[in-house]
CSV table of C-alpha atoms in Angstrom, one decimal:
chain,number,residue,atom,x,y,z
A,1,MET,CA,12.0,34.9,49.2
A,2,SER,CA,12.3,34.2,45.5
A,3,THR,CA,15.8,33.7,44.1
A,4,GLU,CA,14.7,34.3,40.5
A,5,GLU,CA,16.1,37.6,39.1
A,6,ARG,CA,13.4,40.2,38.5
A,7,PRO,CA,12.9,41.1,34.8
A,8,GLU,CA,13.6,44.8,35.3
A,9,LEU,CA,16.9,44.1,37.0
A,10,ARG,CA,17.8,41.6,34.2
A,11,GLU,CA,16.9,44.2,31.6
A,12,LEU,CA,19.2,46.7,33.3
A,13,ARG,CA,22.1,44.3,33.5
A,14,GLU,CA,21.7,43.3,29.9
A,15,ARG,CA,21.5,46.9,28.8
A,16,LEU,CA,24.6,47.9,30.6
A,17,GLY,CA,26.4,44.8,29.4
A,18,ARG,CA,25.9,45.8,25.7
A,19,GLY,CA,28.4,48.6,26.2
A,20,SER,CA,31.0,46.6,27.9
A,21,ASP,CA,34.3,45.6,26.3
A,22,GLU,CA,33.4,42.0,26.6
A,23,GLN,CA,30.3,42.4,24.4
A,24,ARG,CA,32.1,44.6,21.8
A,25,PRO,CA,35.0,42.3,20.6
A,26,GLU,CA,35.3,43.9,17.2
A,27,ALA,CA,35.7,47.4,18.7
A,28,VAL,CA,38.2,46.1,21.2
A,29,ALA,CA,40.1,44.3,18.4
A,30,ARG,CA,40.4,47.6,16.4
A,31,ARG,CA,42.0,49.2,19.4
A,32,ARG,CA,44.4,46.3,19.9
A,33,LYS,CA,45.4,46.5,16.3
A,34,LYS,CA,46.6,50.1,16.8
A,35,GLY,CA,48.4,49.1,20.0
A,36,PHE,CA,45.9,51.2,22.1
A,37,ARG,CA,43.8,50.5,25.1
A,38,THR,CA,40.0,50.8,25.4
A,39,ALA,CA,38.4,53.7,27.2
A,40,ARG,CA,37.3,51.5,30.0
A,41,GLU,CA,40.7,50.0,30.4
A,42,ASN,CA,42.2,53.5,30.8
A,43,LEU,CA,39.5,54.3,33.4
A,44,ALA,CA,40.2,51.1,35.3
A,45,ASP,CA,43.9,51.8,35.4
A,46,LEU,CA,43.3,55.4,36.5
A,47,LEU,CA,41.1,54.3,39.4
A,48,GLY,CA,43.2,51.3,40.6
A,49,THR,CA,41.1,49.9,43.4
A,50,GLY,CA,39.1,53.1,43.8
A,51,PRO,CA,35.3,53.1,43.3
A,52,PHE,CA,33.5,54.8,40.4
A,53,VAL,CA,30.0,56.1,40.1
A,54,GLU,CA,29.1,56.5,36.4
A,55,TYR,CA,26.8,59.2,35.1
A,56,GLY,CA,24.8,58.7,31.9
A,57,ALA,CA,25.9,55.2,31.1
A,58,LEU,CA,22.6,54.4,29.3
A,59,ALA,CA,23.0,57.2,26.8
A,60,VAL,CA,23.3,56.4,23.1
A,61,ALA,CA,23.8,58.6,20.0
A,62,ALA,CA,20.8,60.8,19.1
A,63,GLN,CA,20.2,58.8,16.0
A,64,ARG,CA,17.1,56.7,16.7
A,65,GLN,CA,15.4,58.0,13.6
A,66,ARG,CA,18.0,56.5,11.3
A,67,ARG,CA,19.4,53.5,13.1
A,68,ASP,CA,17.9,50.5,15.0
A,69,TYR,CA,17.8,51.2,18.8
A,70,LEU,CA,19.4,47.9,19.8
A,71,GLU,CA,22.2,48.6,17.3
A,72,LEU,CA,22.7,52.0,18.9
A,73,GLN,CA,23.0,50.4,22.3
A,74,ARG,CA,25.8,48.1,21.0
A,75,GLU,CA,27.6,50.5,18.7
A,76,THR,CA,27.2,53.9,20.6
A,77,PRO,CA,27.3,53.0,24.3
A,78,ALA,CA,27.4,56.0,26.6
A,79,ASP,CA,27.3,58.2,23.5
A,80,GLY,CA,31.1,58.0,23.2
A,81,VAL,CA,32.2,59.4,26.5
A,82,ILE,CA,32.4,57.8,30.0
A,83,THR,CA,31.6,60.3,32.8
A,84,GLY,CA,31.4,59.9,36.5
A,85,ILE,CA,33.0,60.5,39.9
A,86,GLY,CA,35.8,58.3,41.1
A,87,GLU,CA,38.5,58.1,43.7
A,88,VAL,CA,42.1,58.4,42.6
A,89,ASN,CA,45.3,58.0,44.7
A,90,GLY,CA,43.5,56.4,47.6
A,91,GLU,CA,46.7,54.9,48.8
A,92,TYR,CA,48.0,58.4,49.7
A,93,PHE,CA,45.0,60.4,50.9
A,94,PRO,CA,41.7,60.2,52.8
A,95,ARG,CA,38.7,59.3,50.6
A,96,GLU,CA,37.3,62.8,50.4
A,97,ALA,CA,40.5,64.1,49.1
A,98,CYS,CA,40.6,61.5,46.4
A,99,ARG,CA,37.3,62.3,44.7
A,100,ALA,CA,37.6,63.5,41.1
A,101,ALA,CA,35.4,64.1,38.1
A,102,LEU,CA,36.5,61.7,35.3
A,103,LEU,CA,35.6,62.0,31.6
A,104,VAL,CA,37.0,59.4,29.2
A,105,TYR,CA,36.4,59.8,25.5
A,106,ASP,CA,35.7,56.5,23.7
A,107,TYR,CA,37.2,56.5,20.2
A,108,SER,CA,35.7,53.2,19.5
A,109,VAL,CA,32.3,54.9,19.5
A,110,LEU,CA,31.9,57.1,16.3
A,111,ALA,CA,35.6,58.1,16.5
A,112,GLY,CA,35.0,59.8,19.8
A,113,THR,CA,33.0,62.5,18.2
A,114,GLN,CA,30.8,65.0,20.1
A,115,GLY,CA,27.1,64.5,19.8
A,116,PHE,CA,24.0,65.9,21.5
A,117,PHE,CA,23.8,63.6,24.5
A,118,HIS,CA,27.5,63.4,24.7
A,119,HIS,CA,27.7,67.2,25.3
A,120,ALA,CA,24.8,66.9,27.8
A,121,LYS,CA,26.7,64.3,29.8
A,122,ILE,CA,29.9,66.4,29.9
A,123,ASP,CA,27.9,69.5,30.9
A,124,ARG,CA,26.2,67.6,33.7
A,125,LEU,CA,29.5,66.3,35.1
A,126,LEU,CA,31.2,69.7,34.9
A,127,HIS,CA,28.3,71.2,36.8
A,128,VAL,CA,28.8,68.6,39.5
A,129,ALA,CA,32.5,69.2,39.5
A,130,ALA,CA,31.9,73.0,39.9
A,131,LYS,CA,29.5,72.6,42.8
A,132,GLN,CA,31.6,70.0,44.6
A,133,ARG,CA,34.9,71.7,43.8
A,134,LEU,CA,36.5,68.6,42.3
A,135,PRO,CA,39.5,68.2,40.1
A,136,VAL,CA,38.8,66.9,36.6
A,137,ILE,CA,40.7,64.4,34.5
A,138,MET,CA,39.6,64.2,30.9
A,139,TYR,CA,40.8,61.9,28.1
A,140,THR,CA,40.3,63.7,24.9
A,141,GLU,CA,40.8,61.3,22.0
A,142,GLY,CA,38.3,62.0,19.3
A,143,GLY,CA,37.4,63.7,16.0
A,144,GLY,CA,35.4,66.8,17.1
A,145,GLY,CA,31.8,67.7,16.3
A,146,ARG,CA,29.5,64.9,15.0
A,147,PRO,CA,27.1,65.4,12.1
A,148,GLY,CA,24.2,62.9,11.8
A,149,ASP,CA,22.4,63.2,15.2
A,150,THR,CA,19.1,63.2,13.4
A,151,ASP,CA,17.0,63.1,16.6
A,152,VAL,CA,17.9,66.7,17.3
A,153,THR,CA,15.3,68.8,15.5
A,154,THR,CA,15.4,72.0,17.6
A,155,GLN,CA,18.9,73.1,16.6
A,156,ILE,CA,20.4,74.7,13.5
A,157,ALA,CA,24.1,74.8,14.1
A,158,GLY,CA,24.2,73.7,17.7
A,159,LEU,CA,26.6,76.5,18.6
A,160,ASN,CA,24.7,77.3,21.8
A,161,VAL,CA,26.1,74.2,23.5
A,162,ASP,CA,27.5,75.0,26.9
A,163,THR,CA,30.4,72.5,27.1
A,164,PHE,CA,33.3,74.7,25.9
A,165,ALA,CA,32.4,77.8,27.9
A,166,ARG,CA,31.7,75.7,31.0
A,167,TRP,CA,35.0,73.9,30.7
A,168,ALA,CA,37.1,77.0,30.0
A,169,SER,CA,35.5,78.9,32.9
A,170,LEU,CA,35.7,76.0,35.4
A,171,ASN,CA,37.6,77.2,38.4
A,172,THR,CA,37.3,74.8,41.4
A,173,GLY,CA,40.6,75.6,43.0
A,174,MET,CA,41.7,72.2,41.6
A,175,PRO,CA,43.4,71.4,38.3
A,176,ARG,CA,41.8,70.4,35.0
A,177,ILE,CA,44.1,67.6,33.8
A,178,VAL,CA,43.8,66.4,30.2
A,179,VAL,CA,45.2,63.3,28.6
A,180,ASN,CA,45.4,62.5,24.9
A,181,ASN,CA,46.4,59.5,22.8
A,182,GLY,CA,45.8,59.2,19.1
A,183,TYR,CA,43.8,61.7,17.1
A,184,CYS,CA,42.4,64.7,18.8
A,185,PHE,CA,40.8,67.3,16.5
A,186,ALA,CA,38.4,70.3,16.5
A,187,GLY,CA,36.2,70.3,19.6
A,188,ASN,CA,38.2,67.6,21.3
A,189,ALA,CA,41.4,69.7,20.7
A,190,ALA,CA,39.7,72.8,22.1
A,191,LEU,CA,39.0,70.8,25.3
A,192,PHE,CA,42.6,69.6,25.4
A,193,GLY,CA,44.0,73.0,24.9
A,194,ALA,CA,42.0,74.6,27.7
A,195,GLY,CA,43.3,72.1,30.2
A,196,ASP,CA,45.6,73.3,33.0
A,197,ILE,CA,48.0,70.3,32.7
A,198,ARG,CA,48.2,68.7,29.3
A,199,ILE,CA,49.6,65.1,29.0
A,200,ALA,CA,49.9,63.4,25.6
A,201,THR,CA,51.4,60.2,24.2
A,202,ARG,CA,53.9,60.1,21.3
A,203,ALA,CA,51.1,58.6,19.2
A,204,SER,CA,49.0,61.8,19.5
A,205,ASN,CA,48.0,64.1,16.7
A,206,ILE,CA,46.3,67.3,18.0
A,207,GLY,CA,44.8,70.0,15.8
A,208,MET,CA,42.0,72.5,15.8
A,209,ALA,CA,40.7,70.9,12.6
A,210,GLY,CA,40.9,67.4,11.2
A,211,PRO,CA,41.5,66.3,7.6
A,212,ALA,CA,37.8,66.8,6.5
A,213,MET,CA,37.5,70.3,7.8
A,214,ILE,CA,40.9,71.3,6.3
A,215,GLU,CA,40.0,70.0,2.9
A,216,GLY,CA,36.5,71.4,3.1
A,217,GLY,CA,38.0,74.8,3.7
A,218,GLY,CA,40.0,74.5,0.5
A,219,LEU,CA,43.4,74.2,2.3
A,220,GLY,CA,44.5,71.0,0.9
A,221,SER,CA,44.4,67.3,1.6
A,222,PHE,CA,46.3,65.9,4.6
A,223,ARG,CA,46.5,62.6,6.4
A,224,PRO,CA,45.4,62.7,10.1
A,225,ASP,CA,49.0,61.8,11.1
A,226,GLU,CA,50.3,64.9,9.3
A,227,ILE,CA,48.3,67.3,11.5
A,228,GLY,CA,49.7,68.4,14.9
A,229,PRO,CA,52.1,65.5,15.6
A,230,SER,CA,53.2,65.2,19.2
A,231,GLU,CA,56.8,66.3,18.5
A,232,THR,CA,55.5,69.6,17.0
A,233,GLN,CA,53.0,70.2,19.8
A,234,CYS,CA,55.6,69.5,22.4
A,235,ARG,CA,58.1,71.9,20.9
A,236,ASN,CA,55.5,74.7,20.7
A,237,GLY,CA,54.2,74.3,24.2
A,238,VAL,CA,50.8,72.8,23.5
A,239,ILE,CA,51.8,69.6,25.4
A,240,ASP,CA,53.1,70.0,28.9
A,241,ILE,CA,54.2,66.4,29.5
A,242,LEU,CA,55.0,63.9,26.6
A,243,VAL,CA,54.9,60.2,27.5
A,244,ASP,CA,55.3,57.0,25.6
A,245,ASP,CA,51.9,55.4,25.7
A,246,GLU,CA,48.5,55.3,27.5
A,247,ALA,CA,49.8,53.4,30.5
A,248,ASP,CA,52.4,56.1,31.0
A,249,ALA,CA,49.9,58.8,30.4
A,250,THR,CA,47.5,57.4,33.0
A,251,ALA,CA,50.3,57.0,35.6
A,252,MET,CA,51.3,60.6,34.9
A,253,ALA,CA,47.7,61.8,35.4
A,254,ARG,CA,47.6,60.1,38.8
A,255,ARG,CA,51.0,61.6,39.7
A,256,VAL,CA,50.1,65.1,38.6
A,257,LEU,CA,46.8,65.0,40.6
A,258,TRP,CA,48.8,63.8,43.6
A,259,TYR,CA,50.3,67.3,44.0
A,260,PHE,CA,46.9,68.9,44.5
A,261,GLN,CA,45.2,66.4,46.9
A,262,GLY,CA,46.8,67.5,50.1
A,263,ASP,CA,50.0,67.5,52.2
A,264,LEU,CA,52.0,64.4,53.0
A,265,PRO,CA,54.5,63.5,55.7
A,266,PRO,CA,57.8,65.3,55.1
A,267,GLY,CA,59.7,63.5,52.4
A,268,GLY,CA,63.4,62.6,52.4
A,269,ALA,CA,66.0,64.6,50.5
A,270,GLN,CA,69.4,64.3,49.1
A,271,ASP,CA,72.4,65.5,51.0
A,272,GLN,CA,72.3,69.4,50.9
A,273,GLN,CA,76.0,70.0,51.4
A,274,PRO,CA,76.9,69.7,47.7
A,275,LEU,CA,74.8,72.8,47.0
A,276,ARG,CA,77.7,74.8,48.4
A,277,GLU,CA,79.7,73.7,45.3
A,278,ALA,CA,76.9,73.6,42.8
A,279,LEU,CA,77.8,76.8,41.0
A,280,PRO,CA,81.1,77.2,39.2
A,281,VAL,CA,83.7,79.5,40.6
A,282,ASP,CA,83.9,81.4,37.4
A,283,ARG,CA,80.6,83.4,37.2
A,284,ARG,CA,80.6,83.1,33.4
A,285,TRP,CA,80.2,79.4,33.4
A,286,SER,CA,76.8,77.6,33.4
A,287,TYR,CA,75.6,74.7,35.4
A,288,PRO,CA,72.7,72.2,35.4
A,289,ILE,CA,69.8,73.8,37.3
A,290,ARG,CA,67.8,70.5,37.4
A,291,ALA,CA,70.4,68.9,39.5
A,292,ILE,CA,69.9,71.7,42.1
A,293,VAL,CA,66.1,71.3,41.9
A,294,GLU,CA,66.3,67.5,42.4
A,295,ARG,CA,68.5,68.0,45.4
A,296,LEU,CA,66.6,70.8,47.0
A,297,PHE,CA,63.1,69.3,47.0
A,298,ASP,CA,61.7,66.1,48.4
A,299,GLU,CA,63.5,63.2,46.7
A,300,GLY,CA,61.8,62.0,43.5
A,301,SER,CA,59.0,64.5,43.8
A,302,PHE,CA,59.8,66.9,40.9
A,303,THR,CA,57.7,66.7,37.7
A,304,GLU,CA,58.7,69.1,34.9
A,305,LEU,CA,56.2,70.8,32.6
A,306,ARG,CA,56.9,72.0,29.0
A,307,ARG,CA,60.5,70.9,29.1
A,308,VAL,CA,61.4,71.7,25.5
A,309,PHE,CA,59.4,75.0,25.2
A,310,GLY,CA,60.7,78.3,26.6
A,311,ARG,CA,63.8,76.4,27.7
A,312,SER,CA,65.6,79.3,29.6
A,313,VAL,CA,62.9,78.9,32.3
A,314,VAL,CA,62.2,75.5,34.0
A,315,THR,CA,58.7,75.0,35.4
A,316,GLY,CA,57.4,72.1,37.4
A,317,LEU,CA,55.7,70.6,40.5
A,318,ALA,CA,57.4,69.3,43.5
A,319,ARG,CA,57.0,68.7,47.2
A,320,LEU,CA,59.0,70.5,49.9
A,321,GLY,CA,58.8,68.9,53.4
A,322,GLY,CA,55.7,67.1,52.2
A,323,ARG,CA,54.0,70.2,50.9
A,324,ALA,CA,53.2,70.6,47.2
A,325,VAL,CA,54.8,73.7,45.5
A,326,GLY,CA,55.3,75.1,42.1
A,327,VAL,CA,58.9,75.4,41.0
A,328,LEU,CA,60.1,78.2,38.7
A,329,ALA,CA,63.8,78.2,37.9
A,330,SER,CA,66.2,79.9,35.5
A,331,ASP,CA,68.3,77.6,33.3
A,332,CYS,CA,71.5,79.4,32.5
A,333,GLN,CA,72.5,76.7,30.1
A,334,GLN,CA,69.8,78.1,27.7
A,335,LEU,CA,70.3,81.7,26.5
A,336,GLY,CA,72.4,82.3,29.6
A,337,GLY,CA,69.1,82.3,31.5
A,338,ALA,CA,67.7,85.2,29.6
A,339,VAL,CA,63.9,85.2,29.6
A,340,ASP,CA,62.7,85.3,26.0
A,341,SER,CA,59.1,85.5,24.7
A,342,ASP,CA,58.5,81.7,24.8
A,343,ALA,CA,59.9,81.5,28.4
A,344,SER,CA,57.7,84.5,29.3
A,345,ASP,CA,54.6,82.7,28.0
A,346,LYS,CA,55.6,79.5,29.8
A,347,ALA,CA,56.3,81.2,33.2
A,348,SER,CA,53.1,83.3,32.9
A,349,ARG,CA,50.9,80.2,32.3
A,350,PHE,CA,52.6,78.4,35.1
A,351,LEU,CA,52.1,81.2,37.6
A,352,ASN,CA,48.4,81.3,36.6
A,353,LEU,CA,48.1,77.6,37.3
A,354,CYS,CA,49.7,77.9,40.7
A,355,ASN,CA,47.5,80.9,41.5
A,356,ARG,CA,44.3,79.1,40.5
A,357,THR,CA,45.1,75.9,42.5
A,358,GLY,CA,46.7,77.5,45.6
A,359,LEU,CA,50.2,76.2,45.2
A,360,PRO,CA,53.0,78.4,46.7
A,361,VAL,CA,55.8,79.2,44.2
A,362,ILE,CA,59.5,78.7,44.8
A,363,SER,CA,61.5,80.8,42.3
A,364,LEU,CA,65.2,80.0,41.8
A,365,VAL,CA,66.7,83.0,39.9
A,366,ASP,CA,69.8,83.2,37.7
A,367,THR,CA,69.0,85.5,34.8
A,368,PRO,CA,70.6,88.5,33.0
A,369,GLY,CA,67.0,89.7,32.4
A,370,PHE,CA,64.7,89.7,29.5
A,371,MET,CA,66.1,88.7,26.1
A,372,VAL,CA,66.6,91.9,24.0
A,373,GLY,CA,67.4,92.9,20.4
A,374,PRO,CA,65.6,93.1,17.1
A,375,ASP,CA,65.0,89.3,16.9
A,376,SER,CA,63.4,89.3,20.3
A,377,GLU,CA,61.2,92.3,19.4
A,378,SER,CA,60.0,90.4,16.2
A,379,GLN,CA,58.6,87.8,18.6
A,380,ALA,CA,56.2,90.3,20.3
A,381,ALA,CA,58.5,90.6,23.3
A,382,VAL,CA,56.8,93.8,24.6
A,383,HIS,CA,53.4,92.1,24.7
A,384,ARG,CA,54.5,88.7,25.9
A,385,MET,CA,57.0,89.8,28.5
A,386,SER,CA,54.5,92.4,29.9
A,387,ALA,CA,52.0,89.6,30.2
A,388,LEU,CA,54.4,87.8,32.5
A,389,PHE,CA,54.4,90.9,34.8
A,390,GLU,CA,50.6,90.8,34.8
A,391,SER,CA,50.5,87.1,35.9
A,392,ALA,CA,53.2,87.7,38.5
A,393,ALA,CA,51.5,90.8,39.9
A,394,SER,CA,48.2,88.9,40.1
A,395,LEU,CA,49.6,86.2,42.4
A,396,GLU,CA,47.6,85.6,45.6
A,397,VAL,CA,49.7,82.6,46.6
A,398,PRO,CA,53.0,83.1,48.3
A,399,ILE,CA,56.1,83.3,46.3
A,400,LEU,CA,59.5,82.6,47.8
A,401,ALA,CA,62.6,83.7,45.9
A,402,VAL,CA,66.2,82.4,46.0
A,403,PHE,CA,68.7,84.3,43.9
A,404,LEU,CA,71.3,81.8,43.0
A,405,ARG,CA,73.5,84.1,41.0
A,406,LYS,CA,72.5,86.8,38.5
A,407,ALA,CA,69.4,88.9,39.1
A,408,TYR,CA,69.3,91.7,36.7
A,409,GLY,CA,66.6,94.1,35.5
A,410,LEU,CA,63.0,93.5,34.6
A,411,GLY,CA,63.4,89.9,33.9
A,412,ALA,CA,64.6,89.1,37.4
A,413,MET,CA,61.7,91.1,38.8
A,414,ALA,CA,59.1,89.3,36.7
A,415,LEU,CA,60.3,85.9,38.0
A,416,VAL,CA,59.7,86.8,41.6
A,417,GLY,CA,56.2,88.5,41.4
A,418,GLY,CA,57.1,91.7,39.6
A,419,SER,CA,59.3,93.3,42.3
A,420,PHE,CA,61.9,92.1,44.9
A,421,ALA,CA,59.5,93.5,47.5
A,422,VAL,CA,56.8,91.0,46.6
A,423,PRO,CA,58.2,87.6,47.8
A,424,HIS,CA,57.3,86.5,51.2
A,425,PHE,CA,60.9,85.6,51.6
A,426,ALA,CA,63.7,86.8,49.3
A,427,ALA,CA,67.1,85.3,49.9
A,428,ALA,CA,70.3,85.0,47.9
A,429,TRP,CA,73.2,82.6,47.9
A,430,PRO,CA,76.6,84.3,48.5
A,431,THR,CA,77.1,84.0,44.7
A,432,GLY,CA,74.2,86.3,44.1
A,433,GLU,CA,74.7,89.5,42.1
A,434,PHE,CA,72.3,92.3,41.4
A,435,GLY,CA,71.8,95.2,39.1
A,436,GLY,CA,69.4,97.2,37.0
A,437,MET,CA,70.9,95.6,33.9
A,438,GLY,CA,73.8,93.2,33.2
A,439,LEU,CA,77.0,94.5,34.7
A,440,GLU,CA,79.0,94.4,31.4
A,441,GLY,CA,76.3,96.4,29.6
A,442,ALA,CA,76.1,98.8,32.5
A,443,VAL,CA,79.8,99.6,32.3
A,444,ARG,CA,79.7,100.0,28.5
A,445,LEU,CA,76.6,102.3,28.7
A,446,GLY,CA,77.4,104.2,31.9
A,447,TYR,CA,81.1,104.7,31.2
A,448,ARG,CA,81.1,105.1,27.5
A,449,LYS,CA,82.9,108.4,27.4
A,450,GLU,CA,85.6,107.3,29.8
A,451,LEU,CA,86.3,104.2,27.8
A,452,GLU,CA,86.3,105.9,24.5
A,453,ALA,CA,88.8,108.4,25.9
A,454,VAL,CA,91.4,105.6,26.3
A,455,ALA,CA,93.0,105.1,22.9
A,456,ASP,CA,95.1,102.0,23.7
A,457,LEU,CA,93.0,98.9,23.5
A,458,GLU,CA,94.8,97.1,26.3
A,459,GLU,CA,94.5,100.0,28.6
A,460,ARG,CA,90.8,100.4,27.7
A,461,GLN,CA,90.2,96.7,28.5
A,462,ALA,CA,92.0,97.2,31.8
A,463,LEU,CA,89.8,100.1,32.7
A,464,PHE,CA,86.7,98.2,31.6
A,465,ASP,CA,87.7,95.3,33.9
A,466,LYS,CA,88.4,97.7,36.8
A,467,LEU,CA,85.0,99.3,36.4
A,468,LEU,CA,83.3,96.0,36.1
A,469,GLY,CA,84.9,94.7,39.2
A,470,GLU,CA,83.7,97.8,41.1
A,471,LEU,CA,80.2,97.3,40.0
A,472,TYR,CA,80.3,93.6,40.9
A,473,GLU,CA,81.4,94.5,44.4
A,474,LYS,CA,78.6,97.0,44.7
A,475,GLY,CA,76.1,94.5,43.4
A,476,LYS,CA,77.1,91.5,45.5
A,477,ALA,CA,74.4,89.7,47.5
A,478,LEU,CA,75.9,90.9,50.8
A,479,GLU,CA,75.5,94.5,49.7
A,480,ALA,CA,72.0,94.0,48.4
A,481,ALA,CA,71.0,92.5,51.8
A,482,ALA,CA,72.8,95.3,53.6
A,483,HIS,CA,70.7,97.8,51.7
A,484,LEU,CA,67.5,95.7,52.4
A,485,GLU,CA,66.8,95.0,48.8
A,486,ILE,CA,66.6,91.3,49.7
A,487,ASP,CA,65.9,89.7,53.1
A,488,ALA,CA,68.9,87.5,53.6
A,489,VAL,CA,72.0,85.8,52.3
A,490,ILE,CA,72.0,82.2,53.2
A,491,ASP,CA,74.4,79.2,53.1
A,492,PRO,CA,73.3,77.1,50.0
A,493,ALA,CA,73.2,74.0,52.2
A,494,ASP,CA,70.6,75.7,54.4
A,495,THR,CA,68.2,76.6,51.5
A,496,ARG,CA,65.9,73.7,51.9
A,497,GLU,CA,65.5,74.2,55.7
A,498,GLN,CA,65.0,77.9,55.3
A,499,LEU,CA,62.3,77.4,52.6
A,500,ILE,CA,60.5,74.7,54.7
A,501,HIS,CA,60.5,77.0,57.7
A,502,ALA,CA,59.1,79.9,55.6
A,503,LEU,CA,56.3,77.7,54.2
A,504,TYR,CA,55.2,76.2,57.6
A,505,HIS,CA,55.5,79.2,59.9
A,506,GLY,CA,52.8,81.6,58.9
A,507,VAL,CA,54.1,82.8,55.6
A,508,THR,CA,51.2,81.4,53.7
A,509,GLN,CA,48.5,82.6,56.1
């Protein structure tokens, strides 16, 4: 048998080599100068030791009419996006559970812009992901639509491209995870924004238009770094998880996918006894809800989403006895736990994510209800808070509720599926208190005449305190359970055990 390499195999090897980092030193140097990694470095880090089958590696920009073909192979490899099927988190799960569709934009190729074959590659991989019900991880760095693909002579505007509709409608029962570093404008931003879990580095700028489009629209001249900086997009909820750099972003993408790839052996947990003293004796004082979350779920398993947006509600992913769950929790250190319009949007989107991906929801409630008042109404409270009810009422996954303290009015109902009758298990700590509205407001409204009839201010306050105490006694968790408005009152130290039992004994069937 001849040991000489066949010419067609040599041609293939040389062709693939032209798009490698090794044969594109100038492009690599430009990335290094910015302190960034190459697309293939990010892909390799994401995969670890896992295999990768690349789709469309031989594509180049549709510009053969205006550029030398060999130049296109060297300068526009893969037409600016690496696509394929790889295995992620193989150290935790069987191979079949690790398969994921991976798309990595390559900013070193025409600034990561979207061209004809580029779109075709993405459409092909999304079609494969839909048929095989795969999760998707997409790196979105790039400048949006690309003019100059002169080989395409059968399009006018090219607005009949399938990519955006296919991406937005993709529902495989698995998450669409997006990762961004650097500039992400126009079409790239549309893909980022439609992701289920959105991770971005501090060096990100994300906007629905870049400088050229803004200036072309007569809206002024701006530098790219003035458009959609990460701090802004984090505060307004566009970014779910903000990280320092591409290495952190890639590690976070692996971690986030980890929640959706299957159950694991039960994880360890912190000592549960301190939960008995987690809430202050004085019901008016606040406490750090994240400390309770970290103690309640498997140790080190909680990952928070959209931390600085809609801050009166905490959302995140965790494991409970090895099983992945969604965590929804009131933060009484923000607005007293009142659910404002931003928190409603945040909770609604989170419940939709859990519903689409099959994660049970654990809701930890301590809220005086929805935020009210003229300022709240100016933020479209009626529409945005009602949308939370729609998401809650649409849940097909189990929701388990634990009422830590206050559970008042519509806001409390919305956080547990729209009604206290919806949760598969609804329990309260002994500190739980219930009412159609905040007790103080209920006294002022329901006993206005009696209070106004008392002229002396000290006597009026004494009457108010007496009426408030009576309402508190009526609304205590023990009474709510006695009237079957909730299922149980539990020792806080038993909460983890009770929830694990509920999850693993037929509740989710």
